[in-house]
Short mmCIF file of C-alpha atoms in Angstrom, two decimals:
data_model
loop_
_atom_site.label_atom_id
_atom_site.label_comp_id
_atom_site.label_asym_id
_atom_site.label_seq_id
_atom_site.Cartn_x
_atom_site.Cartn_y
_atom_site.Cartn_z
CA UNK A 298 13.57 10.52 -2.26
CA UNK A 299 11.50 13.30 -3.84
CA UNK A 300 12.16 16.98 -3.56
CA UNK A 301 11.20 20.43 -4.76
CA UNK A 302 13.65 23.25 -4.16
CA UNK A 303 12.63 26.86 -4.68
CA UNK A 304 14.98 29.74 -5.31
CA UNK A 305 14.90 33.32 -6.53
CA UNK A 306 12.97 34.95 -3.75
CA UNK A 307 14.02 38.24 -2.29
CA UNK A 308 13.04 41.81 -1.68
CA UNK A 309 12.04 44.17 -4.45
CA UNK A 310 10.33 47.53 -4.75
CA UNK A 311 6.82 47.83 -6.09
CA UNK A 312 6.79 47.64 -9.86
CA UNK A 313 9.87 45.48 -9.92
CA UNK A 314 10.36 41.91 -11.07
CA UNK A 315 11.56 38.61 -9.74
CA UNK A 316 11.86 35.16 -11.24
CA UNK A 317 11.32 32.17 -9.02
CA UNK A 318 12.69 28.76 -9.88
CA UNK A 319 11.72 25.34 -8.64
CA UNK A 320 13.99 22.40 -9.35
CA UNK A 321 12.69 18.87 -8.92
CA UNK A 322 13.89 15.32 -9.12
CA UNK A 323 12.62 13.13 -11.94
CA UNK A 324 10.04 11.29 -9.82
CA UNK A 325 8.51 14.55 -8.67
CA UNK A 326 8.69 16.37 -11.99
CA UNK A 327 7.91 13.86 -14.70
CA UNK A 328 4.23 13.66 -15.72
CA UNK A 329 3.31 16.04 -12.94
CA UNK A 330 1.50 19.31 -12.93
CA UNK A 331 3.64 21.98 -11.30
CA UNK A 332 2.15 24.92 -9.50
CA UNK A 333 2.98 27.87 -7.31
CA UNK A 334 1.08 28.70 -4.17
CA UNK A 335 1.66 31.50 -1.72
CA UNK A 336 0.82 32.31 1.84
CA UNK A 337 0.82 35.85 3.15
CA UNK A 338 0.78 36.80 6.83
CA UNK A 339 -2.65 36.26 8.31
CA UNK A 340 -3.99 34.58 5.18
CA UNK A 341 -4.56 31.05 3.96
CA UNK A 342 -2.42 29.42 1.33
CA UNK A 343 -3.67 30.33 -2.12
CA UNK A 344 -3.11 29.15 -5.65
CA UNK A 345 -1.02 31.46 -7.81
CA UNK A 346 -0.26 29.69 -11.09
CA UNK A 347 0.14 26.21 -12.49
CA UNK A 348 1.34 24.46 -15.62
CA UNK A 349 0.60 20.95 -16.85
CA UNK A 350 3.23 18.45 -17.96
CA UNK A 351 2.94 19.37 -21.61
CA UNK A 352 3.31 23.05 -20.89
CA UNK A 353 0.28 23.80 -23.03
CA UNK A 354 -2.18 24.13 -20.18
CA UNK A 355 -1.76 26.88 -17.63
CA UNK A 356 -3.90 28.42 -14.96
CA UNK A 357 -3.53 31.69 -13.07
CA UNK A 358 -5.16 33.35 -10.15
CA UNK A 359 -7.06 36.44 -11.22
CA UNK A 360 -4.91 38.62 -9.00
CA UNK A 361 -1.74 37.75 -10.93
CA UNK A 362 -2.99 37.14 -14.45
CA UNK A 363 -1.21 39.43 -16.87
CA UNK A 364 1.62 40.07 -14.44
CA UNK A 365 2.96 36.60 -13.70
CA UNK A 366 4.01 33.92 -16.16
CA UNK A 367 4.58 30.29 -15.33
CA UNK A 368 6.68 28.04 -17.52
CA UNK A 369 8.57 24.77 -17.29
CA UNK A 370 11.67 23.27 -18.80
CA UNK A 371 11.23 19.53 -18.71
CA UNK A 372 14.81 18.86 -19.74
CA UNK A 373 16.06 20.85 -16.76
CA UNK A 374 13.23 19.63 -14.53
CA UNK A 375 12.58 23.20 -13.50
CA UNK A 376 9.47 25.33 -13.29
CA UNK A 377 9.66 29.11 -13.29
CA UNK A 378 7.45 31.92 -12.14
CA UNK A 379 8.26 35.23 -13.76
CA UNK A 380 6.73 37.95 -11.64
CA UNK A 381 6.45 41.43 -13.12
CA UNK A 382 4.80 44.62 -11.90
CA UNK A 383 5.02 43.37 -8.35
CA UNK A 384 2.78 44.88 -5.72
CA UNK A 385 3.08 44.95 -1.94
CA UNK A 386 0.14 42.57 -1.74
CA UNK A 387 2.25 39.98 -3.55
CA UNK A 388 4.38 39.70 -0.43
CA UNK A 389 4.23 36.10 0.76
CA UNK A 390 6.08 32.86 1.08
CA UNK A 391 5.89 31.16 -2.30
CA UNK A 392 5.72 27.38 -2.50
CA UNK A 393 6.29 25.06 -5.40
CA UNK A 394 4.02 22.02 -5.55
CA UNK A 395 3.45 18.99 -7.76
CA UNK A 396 0.54 16.65 -8.39
CA UNK A 397 -0.23 13.71 -10.66
CA UNK A 398 -2.82 15.34 -12.83
CA UNK A 399 -3.33 16.12 -16.48
CA UNK A 400 -4.87 19.51 -15.83
CA UNK A 401 -4.07 22.31 -13.43
CA UNK A 402 -6.12 22.16 -10.29
CA UNK A 403 -6.22 25.05 -7.86
CA UNK A 404 -6.98 22.77 -4.93
CA UNK A 405 -3.97 22.56 -2.64
CA UNK A 406 -5.22 19.26 -1.26
CA UNK A 407 -4.58 17.61 -4.62
CA UNK A 408 -0.86 18.35 -4.57
CA UNK A 409 1.34 15.57 -3.25
CA UNK A 410 4.72 17.27 -3.04
CA UNK A 411 5.74 20.63 -1.67
CA UNK A 412 8.89 22.66 -1.44
CA UNK A 413 10.06 24.53 1.62
CA UNK A 414 9.09 27.91 0.25
CA UNK A 415 10.90 31.09 -0.66
CA UNK A 416 10.14 34.53 0.71
CA UNK A 417 9.07 37.31 -1.64
CA UNK A 418 8.82 40.77 -0.14
CA UNK A 419 7.58 43.74 -2.15
CA UNK A 420 8.06 47.14 -0.57
CA UNK A 421 5.99 50.23 -1.21
#
């Protein structure tokens, strides 16, 4: 059917880097905005970063702007989240999501498809 599969999570020390990947089938990926959300223990799911189909429109949460970079490779049907200068507060389960929009909404309710999530743990 449709699927989003995250990979690249793991454990890293503060200041380190990780790159998350999200691979999708054509129905999920094509003409869809792709975004990353995260959910930390005791907190609600929050928007992290998103990129529109064209790749020219991006949106970032203020807490990650300047440290994280989202990109997509439409030929590979993959979206990436390069995470640099990681902090312990970045620790969370990261989810890839897709929605049929031209822009990049931060509203989780607008996203139709979700991956299973990948754990990112940043130690002090």
